[in-house]
Short mmCIF file of C-alpha atoms in Angstrom, two decimals:
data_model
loop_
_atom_site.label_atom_id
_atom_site.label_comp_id
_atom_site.label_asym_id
_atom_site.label_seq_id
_atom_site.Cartn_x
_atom_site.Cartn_y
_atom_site.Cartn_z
CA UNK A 1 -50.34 49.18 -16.27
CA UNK A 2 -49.39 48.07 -19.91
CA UNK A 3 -45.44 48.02 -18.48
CA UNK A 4 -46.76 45.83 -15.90
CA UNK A 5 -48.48 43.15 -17.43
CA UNK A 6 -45.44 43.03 -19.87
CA UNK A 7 -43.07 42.86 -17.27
CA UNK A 8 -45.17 40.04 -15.07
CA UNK A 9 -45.09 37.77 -18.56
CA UNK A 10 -41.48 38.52 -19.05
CA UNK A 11 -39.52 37.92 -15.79
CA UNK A 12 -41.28 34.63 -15.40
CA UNK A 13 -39.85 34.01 -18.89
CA UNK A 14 -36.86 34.85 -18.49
CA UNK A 15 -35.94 32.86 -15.37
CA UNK A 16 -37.47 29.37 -17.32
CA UNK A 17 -34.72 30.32 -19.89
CA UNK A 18 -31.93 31.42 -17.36
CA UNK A 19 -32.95 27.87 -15.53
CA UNK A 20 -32.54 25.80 -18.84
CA UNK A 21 -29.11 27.27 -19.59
CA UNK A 22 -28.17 26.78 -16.04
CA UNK A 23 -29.35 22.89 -16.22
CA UNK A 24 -27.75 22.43 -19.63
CA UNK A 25 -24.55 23.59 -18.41
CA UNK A 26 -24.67 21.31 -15.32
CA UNK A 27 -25.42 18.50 -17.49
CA UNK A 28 -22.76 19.23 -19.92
CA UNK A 29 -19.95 19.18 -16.83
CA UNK A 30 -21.56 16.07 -15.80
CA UNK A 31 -21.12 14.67 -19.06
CA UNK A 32 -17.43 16.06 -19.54
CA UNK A 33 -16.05 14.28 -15.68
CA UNK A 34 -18.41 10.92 -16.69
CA UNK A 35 -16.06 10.73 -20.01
CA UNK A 36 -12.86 11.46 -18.88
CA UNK A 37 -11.46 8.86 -17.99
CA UNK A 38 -2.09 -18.76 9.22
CA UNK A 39 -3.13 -20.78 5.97
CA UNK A 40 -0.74 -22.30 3.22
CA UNK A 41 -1.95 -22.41 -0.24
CA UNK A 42 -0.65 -24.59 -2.45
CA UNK A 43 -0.39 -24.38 -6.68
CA UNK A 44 -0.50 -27.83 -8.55
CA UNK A 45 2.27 -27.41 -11.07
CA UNK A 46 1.18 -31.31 -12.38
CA UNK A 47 -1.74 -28.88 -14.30
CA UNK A 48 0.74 -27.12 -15.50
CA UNK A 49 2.36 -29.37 -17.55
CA UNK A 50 -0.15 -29.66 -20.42
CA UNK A 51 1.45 -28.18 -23.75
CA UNK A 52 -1.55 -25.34 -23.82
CA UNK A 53 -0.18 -24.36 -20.34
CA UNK A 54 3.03 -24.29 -20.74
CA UNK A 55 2.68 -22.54 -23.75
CA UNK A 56 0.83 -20.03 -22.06
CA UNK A 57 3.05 -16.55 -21.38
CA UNK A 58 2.21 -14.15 -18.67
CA UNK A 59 1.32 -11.61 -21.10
CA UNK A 60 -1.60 -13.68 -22.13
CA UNK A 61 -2.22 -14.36 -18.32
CA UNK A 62 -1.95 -10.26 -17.81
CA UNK A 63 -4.17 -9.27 -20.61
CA UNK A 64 -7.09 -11.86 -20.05
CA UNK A 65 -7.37 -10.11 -16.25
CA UNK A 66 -7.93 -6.68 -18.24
CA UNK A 67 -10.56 -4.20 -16.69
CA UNK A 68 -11.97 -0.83 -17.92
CA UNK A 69 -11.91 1.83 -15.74
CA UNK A 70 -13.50 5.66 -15.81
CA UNK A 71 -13.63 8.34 -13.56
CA UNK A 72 -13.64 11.89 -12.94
CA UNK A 73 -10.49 14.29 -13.19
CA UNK A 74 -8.53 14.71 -9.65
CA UNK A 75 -9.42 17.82 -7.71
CA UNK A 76 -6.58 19.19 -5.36
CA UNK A 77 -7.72 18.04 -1.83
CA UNK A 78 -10.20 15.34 -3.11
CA UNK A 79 -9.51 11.79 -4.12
CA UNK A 80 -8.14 10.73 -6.93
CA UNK A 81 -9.87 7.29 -6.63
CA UNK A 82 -13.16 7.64 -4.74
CA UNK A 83 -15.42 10.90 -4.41
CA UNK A 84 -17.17 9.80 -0.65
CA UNK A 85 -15.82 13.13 1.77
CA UNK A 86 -12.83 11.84 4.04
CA UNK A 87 -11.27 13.75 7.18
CA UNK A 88 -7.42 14.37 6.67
CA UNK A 89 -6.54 14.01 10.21
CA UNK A 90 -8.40 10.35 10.11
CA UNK A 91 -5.93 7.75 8.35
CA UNK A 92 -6.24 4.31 7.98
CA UNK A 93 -3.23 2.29 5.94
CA UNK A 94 -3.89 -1.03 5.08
CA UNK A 95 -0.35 -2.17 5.35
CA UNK A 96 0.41 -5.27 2.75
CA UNK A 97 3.36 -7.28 3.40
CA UNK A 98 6.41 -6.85 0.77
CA UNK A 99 4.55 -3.80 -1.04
CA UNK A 100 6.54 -0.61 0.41
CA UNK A 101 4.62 -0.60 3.51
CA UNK A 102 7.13 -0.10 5.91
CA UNK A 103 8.61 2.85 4.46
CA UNK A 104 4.61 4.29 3.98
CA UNK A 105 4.20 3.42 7.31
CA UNK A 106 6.62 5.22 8.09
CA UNK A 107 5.74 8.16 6.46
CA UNK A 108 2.32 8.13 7.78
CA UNK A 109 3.79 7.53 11.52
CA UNK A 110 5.72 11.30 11.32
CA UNK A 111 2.98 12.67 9.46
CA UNK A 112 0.49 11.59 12.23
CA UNK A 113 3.03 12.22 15.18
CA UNK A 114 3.36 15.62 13.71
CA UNK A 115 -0.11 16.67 14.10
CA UNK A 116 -0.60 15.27 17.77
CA UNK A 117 -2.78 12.04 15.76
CA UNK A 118 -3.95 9.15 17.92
CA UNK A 119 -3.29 5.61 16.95
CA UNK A 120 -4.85 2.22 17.12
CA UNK A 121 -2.32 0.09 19.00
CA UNK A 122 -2.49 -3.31 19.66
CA UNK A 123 -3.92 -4.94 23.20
CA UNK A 124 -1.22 -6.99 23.09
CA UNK A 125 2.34 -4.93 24.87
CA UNK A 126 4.49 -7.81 22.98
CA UNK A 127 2.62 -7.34 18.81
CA UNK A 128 3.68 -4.67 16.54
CA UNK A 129 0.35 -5.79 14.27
CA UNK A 130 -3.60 -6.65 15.09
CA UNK A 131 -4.27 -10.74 15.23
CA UNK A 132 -2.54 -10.89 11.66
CA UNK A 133 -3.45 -13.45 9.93
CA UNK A 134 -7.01 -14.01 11.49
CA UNK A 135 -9.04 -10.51 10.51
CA UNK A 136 -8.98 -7.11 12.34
CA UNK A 137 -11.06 -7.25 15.24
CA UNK A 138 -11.99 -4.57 17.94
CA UNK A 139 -12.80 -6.37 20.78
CA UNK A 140 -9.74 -8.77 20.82
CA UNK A 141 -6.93 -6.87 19.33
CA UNK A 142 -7.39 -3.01 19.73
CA UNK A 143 -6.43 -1.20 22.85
CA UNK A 144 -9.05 0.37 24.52
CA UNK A 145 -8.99 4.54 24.36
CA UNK A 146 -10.97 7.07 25.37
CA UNK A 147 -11.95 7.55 22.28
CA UNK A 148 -12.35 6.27 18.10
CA UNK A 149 -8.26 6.40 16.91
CA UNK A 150 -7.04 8.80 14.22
CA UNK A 151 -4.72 6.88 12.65
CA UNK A 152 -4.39 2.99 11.72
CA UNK A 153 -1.17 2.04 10.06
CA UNK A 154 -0.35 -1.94 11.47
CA UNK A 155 -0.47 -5.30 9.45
CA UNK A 156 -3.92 -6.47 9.89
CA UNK A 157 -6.75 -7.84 7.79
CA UNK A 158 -9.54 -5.78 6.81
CA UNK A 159 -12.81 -6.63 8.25
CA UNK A 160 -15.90 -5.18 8.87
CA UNK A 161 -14.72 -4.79 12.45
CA UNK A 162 -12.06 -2.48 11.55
CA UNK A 163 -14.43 -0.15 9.18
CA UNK A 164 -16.30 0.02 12.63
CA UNK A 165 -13.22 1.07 14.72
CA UNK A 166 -12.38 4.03 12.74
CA UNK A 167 -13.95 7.05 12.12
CA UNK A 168 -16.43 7.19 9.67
CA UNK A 169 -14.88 9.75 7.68
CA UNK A 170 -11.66 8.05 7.72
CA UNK A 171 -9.16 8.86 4.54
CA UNK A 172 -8.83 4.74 3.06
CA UNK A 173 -5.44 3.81 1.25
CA UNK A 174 -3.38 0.47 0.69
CA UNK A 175 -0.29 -0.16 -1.68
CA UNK A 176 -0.28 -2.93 -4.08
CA UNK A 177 3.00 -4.51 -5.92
CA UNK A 178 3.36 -6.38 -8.97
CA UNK A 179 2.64 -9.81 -7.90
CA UNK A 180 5.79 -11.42 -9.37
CA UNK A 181 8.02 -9.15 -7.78
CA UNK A 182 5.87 -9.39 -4.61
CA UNK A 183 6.60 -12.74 -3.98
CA UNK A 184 10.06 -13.30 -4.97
CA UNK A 185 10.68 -10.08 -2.35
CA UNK A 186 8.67 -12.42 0.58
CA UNK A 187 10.65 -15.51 -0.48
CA UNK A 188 14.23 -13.75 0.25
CA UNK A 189 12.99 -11.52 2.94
CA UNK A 190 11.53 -14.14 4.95
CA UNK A 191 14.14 -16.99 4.16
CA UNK A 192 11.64 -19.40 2.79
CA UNK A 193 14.43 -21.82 1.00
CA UNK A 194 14.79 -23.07 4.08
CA UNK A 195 11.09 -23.79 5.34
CA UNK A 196 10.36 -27.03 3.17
CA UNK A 197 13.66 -29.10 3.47
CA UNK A 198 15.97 -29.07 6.55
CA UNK A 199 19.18 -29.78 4.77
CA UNK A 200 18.99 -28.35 1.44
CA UNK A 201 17.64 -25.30 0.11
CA UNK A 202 14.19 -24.99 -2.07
CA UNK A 203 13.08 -22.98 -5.05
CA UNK A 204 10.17 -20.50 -4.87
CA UNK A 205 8.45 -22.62 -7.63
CA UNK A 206 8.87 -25.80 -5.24
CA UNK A 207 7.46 -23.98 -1.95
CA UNK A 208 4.36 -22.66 -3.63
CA UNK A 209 3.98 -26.15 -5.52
CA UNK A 210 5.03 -28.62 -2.35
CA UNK A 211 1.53 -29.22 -0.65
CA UNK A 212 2.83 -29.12 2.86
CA UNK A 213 2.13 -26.44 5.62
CA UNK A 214 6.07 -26.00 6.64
CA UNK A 215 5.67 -22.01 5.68
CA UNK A 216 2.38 -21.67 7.24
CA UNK A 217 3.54 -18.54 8.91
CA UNK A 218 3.13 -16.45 5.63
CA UNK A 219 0.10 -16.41 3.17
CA UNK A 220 1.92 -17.20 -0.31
CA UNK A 221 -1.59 -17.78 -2.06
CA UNK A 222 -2.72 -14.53 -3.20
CA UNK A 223 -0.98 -12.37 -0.36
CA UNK A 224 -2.11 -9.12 -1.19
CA UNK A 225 -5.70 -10.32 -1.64
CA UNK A 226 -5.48 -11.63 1.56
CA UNK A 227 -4.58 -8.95 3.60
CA UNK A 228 -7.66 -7.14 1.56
CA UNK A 229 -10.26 -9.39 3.05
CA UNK A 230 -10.33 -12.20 0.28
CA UNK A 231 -11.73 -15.65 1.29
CA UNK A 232 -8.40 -17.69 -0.23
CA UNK A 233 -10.54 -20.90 -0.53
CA UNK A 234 -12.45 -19.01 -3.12
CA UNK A 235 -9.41 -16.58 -4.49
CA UNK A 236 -9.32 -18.05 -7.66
CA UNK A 237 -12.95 -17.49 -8.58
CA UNK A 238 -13.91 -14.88 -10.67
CA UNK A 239 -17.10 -13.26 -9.31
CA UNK A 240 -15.20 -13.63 -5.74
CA UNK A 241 -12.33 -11.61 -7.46
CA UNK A 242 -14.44 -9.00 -8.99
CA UNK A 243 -16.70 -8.38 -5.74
CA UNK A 244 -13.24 -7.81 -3.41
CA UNK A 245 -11.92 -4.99 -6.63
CA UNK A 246 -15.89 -3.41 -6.42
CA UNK A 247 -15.02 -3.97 -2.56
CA UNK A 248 -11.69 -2.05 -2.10
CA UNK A 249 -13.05 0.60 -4.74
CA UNK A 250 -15.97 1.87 -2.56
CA UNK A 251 -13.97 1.55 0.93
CA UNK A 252 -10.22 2.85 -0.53
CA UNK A 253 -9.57 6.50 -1.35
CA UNK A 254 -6.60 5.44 -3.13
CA UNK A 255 -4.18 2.27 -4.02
CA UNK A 256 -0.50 3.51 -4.04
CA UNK A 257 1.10 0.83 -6.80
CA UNK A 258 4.98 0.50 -5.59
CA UNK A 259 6.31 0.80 -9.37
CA UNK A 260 5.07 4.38 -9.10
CA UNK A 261 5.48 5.11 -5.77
CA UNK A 262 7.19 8.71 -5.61
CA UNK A 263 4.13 9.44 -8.37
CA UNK A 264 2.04 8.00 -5.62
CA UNK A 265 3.20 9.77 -2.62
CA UNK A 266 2.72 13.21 -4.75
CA UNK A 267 -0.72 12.18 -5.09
CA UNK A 268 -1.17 11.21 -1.60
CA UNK A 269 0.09 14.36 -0.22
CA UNK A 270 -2.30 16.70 -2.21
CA UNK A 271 -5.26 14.57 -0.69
CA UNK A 272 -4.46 14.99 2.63
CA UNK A 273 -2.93 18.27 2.80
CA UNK A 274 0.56 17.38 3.61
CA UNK A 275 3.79 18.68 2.91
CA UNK A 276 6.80 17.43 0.81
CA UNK A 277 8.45 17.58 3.45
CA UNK A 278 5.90 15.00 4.94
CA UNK A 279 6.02 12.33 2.53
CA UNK A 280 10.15 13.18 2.61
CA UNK A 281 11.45 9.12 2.99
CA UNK A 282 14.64 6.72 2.96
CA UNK A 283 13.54 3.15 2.14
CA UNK A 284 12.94 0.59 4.44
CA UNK A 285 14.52 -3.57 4.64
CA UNK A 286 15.93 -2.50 1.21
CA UNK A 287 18.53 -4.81 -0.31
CA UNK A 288 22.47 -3.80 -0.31
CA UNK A 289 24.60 -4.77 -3.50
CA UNK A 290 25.84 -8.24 -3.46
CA UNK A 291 29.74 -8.00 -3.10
CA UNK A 292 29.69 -11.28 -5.36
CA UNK A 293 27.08 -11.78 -7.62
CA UNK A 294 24.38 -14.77 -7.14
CA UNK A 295 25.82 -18.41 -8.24
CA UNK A 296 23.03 -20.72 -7.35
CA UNK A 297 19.90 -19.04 -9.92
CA UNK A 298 17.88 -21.95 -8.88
CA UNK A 299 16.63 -20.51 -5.90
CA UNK A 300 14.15 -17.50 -7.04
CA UNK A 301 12.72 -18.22 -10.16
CA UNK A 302 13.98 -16.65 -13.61
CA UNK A 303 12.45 -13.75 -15.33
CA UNK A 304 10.72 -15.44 -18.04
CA UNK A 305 7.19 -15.81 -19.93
CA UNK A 306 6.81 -19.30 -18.47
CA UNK A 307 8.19 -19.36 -15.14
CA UNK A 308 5.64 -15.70 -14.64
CA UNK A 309 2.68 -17.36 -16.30
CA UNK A 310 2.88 -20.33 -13.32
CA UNK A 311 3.13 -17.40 -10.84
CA UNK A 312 0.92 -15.20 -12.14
CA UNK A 313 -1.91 -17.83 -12.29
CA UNK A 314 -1.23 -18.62 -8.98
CA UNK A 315 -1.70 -15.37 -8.06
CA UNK A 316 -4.57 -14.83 -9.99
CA UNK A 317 -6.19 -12.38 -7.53
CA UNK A 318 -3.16 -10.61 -6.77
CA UNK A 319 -2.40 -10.14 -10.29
CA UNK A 320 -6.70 -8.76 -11.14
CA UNK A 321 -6.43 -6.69 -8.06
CA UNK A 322 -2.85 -5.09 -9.05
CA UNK A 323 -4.05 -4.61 -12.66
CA UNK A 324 -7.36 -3.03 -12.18
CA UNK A 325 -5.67 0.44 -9.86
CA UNK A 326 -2.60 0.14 -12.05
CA UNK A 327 -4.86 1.21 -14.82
CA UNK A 328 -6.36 4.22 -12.86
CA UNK A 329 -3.79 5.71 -11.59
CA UNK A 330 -1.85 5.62 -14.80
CA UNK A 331 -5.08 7.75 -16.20
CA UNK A 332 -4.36 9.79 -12.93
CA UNK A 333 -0.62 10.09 -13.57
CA UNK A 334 -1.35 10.80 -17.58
CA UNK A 335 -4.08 13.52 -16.96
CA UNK A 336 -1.29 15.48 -14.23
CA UNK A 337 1.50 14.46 -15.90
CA UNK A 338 4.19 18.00 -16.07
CA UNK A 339 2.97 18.86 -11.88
CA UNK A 340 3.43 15.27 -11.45
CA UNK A 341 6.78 14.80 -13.00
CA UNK A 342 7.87 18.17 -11.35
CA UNK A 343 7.14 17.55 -8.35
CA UNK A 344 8.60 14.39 -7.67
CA UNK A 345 11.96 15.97 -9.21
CA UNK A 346 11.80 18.76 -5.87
CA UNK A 347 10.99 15.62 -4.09
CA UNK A 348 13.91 13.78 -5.13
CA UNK A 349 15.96 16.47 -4.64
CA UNK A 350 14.65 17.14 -0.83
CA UNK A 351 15.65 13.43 -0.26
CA UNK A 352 19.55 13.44 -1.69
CA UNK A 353 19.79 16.68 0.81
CA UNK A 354 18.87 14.92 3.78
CA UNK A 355 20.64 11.42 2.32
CA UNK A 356 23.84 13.46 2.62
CA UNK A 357 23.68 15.27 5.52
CA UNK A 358 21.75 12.15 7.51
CA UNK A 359 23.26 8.94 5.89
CA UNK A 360 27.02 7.76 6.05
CA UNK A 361 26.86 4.54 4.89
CA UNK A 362 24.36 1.33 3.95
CA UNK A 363 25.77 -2.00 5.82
CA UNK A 364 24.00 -5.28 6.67
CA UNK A 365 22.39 -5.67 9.88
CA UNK A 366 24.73 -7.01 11.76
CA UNK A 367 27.40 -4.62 10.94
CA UNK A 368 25.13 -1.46 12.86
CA UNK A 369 26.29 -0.71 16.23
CA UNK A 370 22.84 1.01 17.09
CA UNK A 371 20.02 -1.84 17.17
CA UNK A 372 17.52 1.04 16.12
CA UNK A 373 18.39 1.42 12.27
CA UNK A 374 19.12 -3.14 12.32
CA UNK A 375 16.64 -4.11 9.59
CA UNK A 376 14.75 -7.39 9.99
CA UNK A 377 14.94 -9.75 7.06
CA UNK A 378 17.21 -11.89 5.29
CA UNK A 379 19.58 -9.71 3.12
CA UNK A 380 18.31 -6.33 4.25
CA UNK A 381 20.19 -3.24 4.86
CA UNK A 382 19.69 -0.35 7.13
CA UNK A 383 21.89 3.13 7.75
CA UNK A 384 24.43 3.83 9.52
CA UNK A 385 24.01 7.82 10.78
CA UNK A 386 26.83 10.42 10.37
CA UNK A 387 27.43 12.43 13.64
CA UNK A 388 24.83 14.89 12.62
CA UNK A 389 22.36 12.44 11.90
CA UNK A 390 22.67 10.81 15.40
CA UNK A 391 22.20 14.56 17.17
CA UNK A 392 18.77 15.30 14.33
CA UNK A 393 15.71 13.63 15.07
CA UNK A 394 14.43 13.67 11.55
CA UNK A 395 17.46 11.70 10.90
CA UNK A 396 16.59 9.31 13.24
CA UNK A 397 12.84 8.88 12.70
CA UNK A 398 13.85 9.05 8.80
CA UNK A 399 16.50 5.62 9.40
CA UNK A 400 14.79 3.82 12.19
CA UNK A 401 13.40 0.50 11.24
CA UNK A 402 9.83 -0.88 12.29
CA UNK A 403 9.76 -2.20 15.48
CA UNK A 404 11.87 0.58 17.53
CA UNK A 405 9.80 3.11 15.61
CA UNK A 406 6.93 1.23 17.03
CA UNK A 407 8.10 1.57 20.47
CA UNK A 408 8.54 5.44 20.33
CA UNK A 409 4.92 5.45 18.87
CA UNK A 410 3.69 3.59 21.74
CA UNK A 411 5.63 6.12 24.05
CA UNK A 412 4.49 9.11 22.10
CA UNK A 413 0.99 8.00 22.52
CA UNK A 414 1.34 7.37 26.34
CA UNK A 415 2.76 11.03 26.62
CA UNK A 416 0.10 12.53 24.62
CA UNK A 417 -3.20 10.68 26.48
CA UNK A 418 -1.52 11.77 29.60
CA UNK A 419 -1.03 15.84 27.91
CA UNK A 420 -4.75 15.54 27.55
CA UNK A 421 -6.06 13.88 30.27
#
């Protein structure tokens, strides 16, 4: 009886000091993640000619739009960025214009294909993107299916609307470009010299500063931003700047940033289970080497402290956006540095293999026989196939630019709704 009433007082005790040890531990972990870390608009260069403007470099620009980040170390199958549960086989890529997003597209389009994926396609039989520039809407841009689309991958602009669309569970990413480079790449790709003046040529510094509509195809003010969602009549405000970075961080499971972008695609492959051969890539409306180097350096702006601080405050929420994931995923990078690094060597390696055996030669547009691989864009070259890469579909699918790809997606999906139907 003694034995009893020792051992009812002692097993209760016991399990109030297994549960503190248990809670301390889990509080300690907790503590340990916690700490680880179609509108024109225009710039007004006349306020940039005060002395304490001029004066002003980029780096000054850069470091003002500095913010803090911390998060939690990356788990293998989890994201990097945001911890909400996502479904694999549910994409959506916000594709930004002049940020890599053709070639991710790309990638995501074989990936998808692969894997018997649906799509959201435009209603529209003659668009290869959803109402771009007005935002992403479901009743007058998607094409009706029998059911929510895996996969999302077309220029758009996020809305609310589109969140509805997709899954719930959907995996979120985007890919973001340092804003300088960004727009010099949209002024030659899109030929914008020629949209202000009809018989002379004009500088990227004059087209952003001009105050007239004659590019009001493109979004120069804060492109990026834009394609995000921002409001641009408010894209220079701060709180409006902050709320679209709190914005992207709860809806996006991860920002690829194009200066790191086979570092990126590692990443992304670990989150959604893919292969290396999956994220395998050849670059898409890249430039060829001038035979003649450039004469006329009036035309994009120089590299210097001044002419980026004018851009860079232009592109003020380009540049907060850009800044803000730059700085996580270089803690990402840092904290997975040797897999990283070795991993994007075997990638690297995977892509020279298929280079050779795919690739002959890099020539302009219109220099390729086959109008499949013909890259749209002033200046941009495309790949002309070896005999063995005309006879390999990988080859092809690798090479093809945008818009024929996006006709064998559209045919792919026609084939597969009638496999399952």
């Amino acid at each position: 009886m003694k034995c009893m009433k020792c051992c009812g007082v002692f097993i209760p005790l016991m399990m109030a000091v297994v549960c503190i040890v248990i809670y301390s531990e889990r509080e300690s972990i907790r503590s340990r993640s916690q700490g680880s870390n179609k509108r024109f608009y225009i710039l007004n260069l006349k306020e940039l000619k005060k002395p304490k403007d001029v004066a002003t470099s980029h780096a000054l620009i850069w470091n003002s739009l500095t913010t803090s980040l911390s998060f939690s170390k990356p788990l293998k199958g989890k994201s990097v960025f945001n911890p909400r549960p996502y479904n694999s086989s549910h994409i959506v890529y916000l594709k930004v214009h002049k940020a890599a997003s053709s070639t991710v597209q790309n990638i995501v389009m074989r990936a998808s294909m692969k894997r018997n994926l649906t799509f959201a396609l435009p209603a529209r039989n003659n668009t290869h993107q959803f109402g771009w520039p007005a935002k992403f809407s479901r009743f007058k841009h998607l094409k009706k299916l029998p059911s929510k689309p895996d996969v999302l991958c077309l220029h758009t602009v996020l809305s609310d609307s589109l969140i509805k669309t997709m899954p719930q569970d959907s995996f979120y990413f985007t890919s973001l470009r340092d804003p300088f480079t960004q727009i010099r790449s949209m002024f030659e790709y899109y030929n914008l010299s020629k949209c202000l003046y009809p018989k002379h040529s004009a500088t990227l510094l004059e087209v952003i500063g001009s105050g007239r509509n004659a590019c009001e195809i493109l979004i120069i003010k804060s492109p990026q931003a834009f394609d995000l969602g921002i409001n641009l009549q408010n894209a220079d405000n701060d709180n409006v700047i902050a709320d679209l970075i709190h914005h992207v961080e709860k809806q996006f499971h991860f920002v690829i940033i194009v200066e790191y972008f086979n570092e990126c695609l590692i990443l992304l492959r670990d989150m959604l289970g893919w292969t290396t051969q999956d994220i395998l890539y050849f670059k898409s409306n890249f430039k060829g080497k001038r035979k003649q180097p450039a004469t006329n350096l009036t035309l994009l702006p120089e590299d210097n402290e001044k002419t980026r601080a004018i851009i860079y405050k232009f592109l003020k929420a380009d540049l907060a956006l850009y800044k803000h994931f730059k700085s996580k995923l270089e803690q990402t990078i840092a904290s997975k540095k040797d897999y990283i690094n070795a991993e994007v060597v075997k990638l690297k390696h995977l892509q020279k293999i298929w280079m050779a055996d795919c690739v002959k030669d890099f020539l302009p547009a219109n220099e390729l026989p086959d109008k499949r691989f013909q890259p749209y864009g002033a200046g941009s070259y495309g790949y002309l196939l070896t005999e063995k890469g005309f006879d390999n579909s990988t080859c092809v699918s690798l090479s093809i630019t945008e818009l024929p790809h996006f006709q064998e997606l559209n045919k792919y999906q026609n084939k597969l709704l009638n496999i399952s139907t």
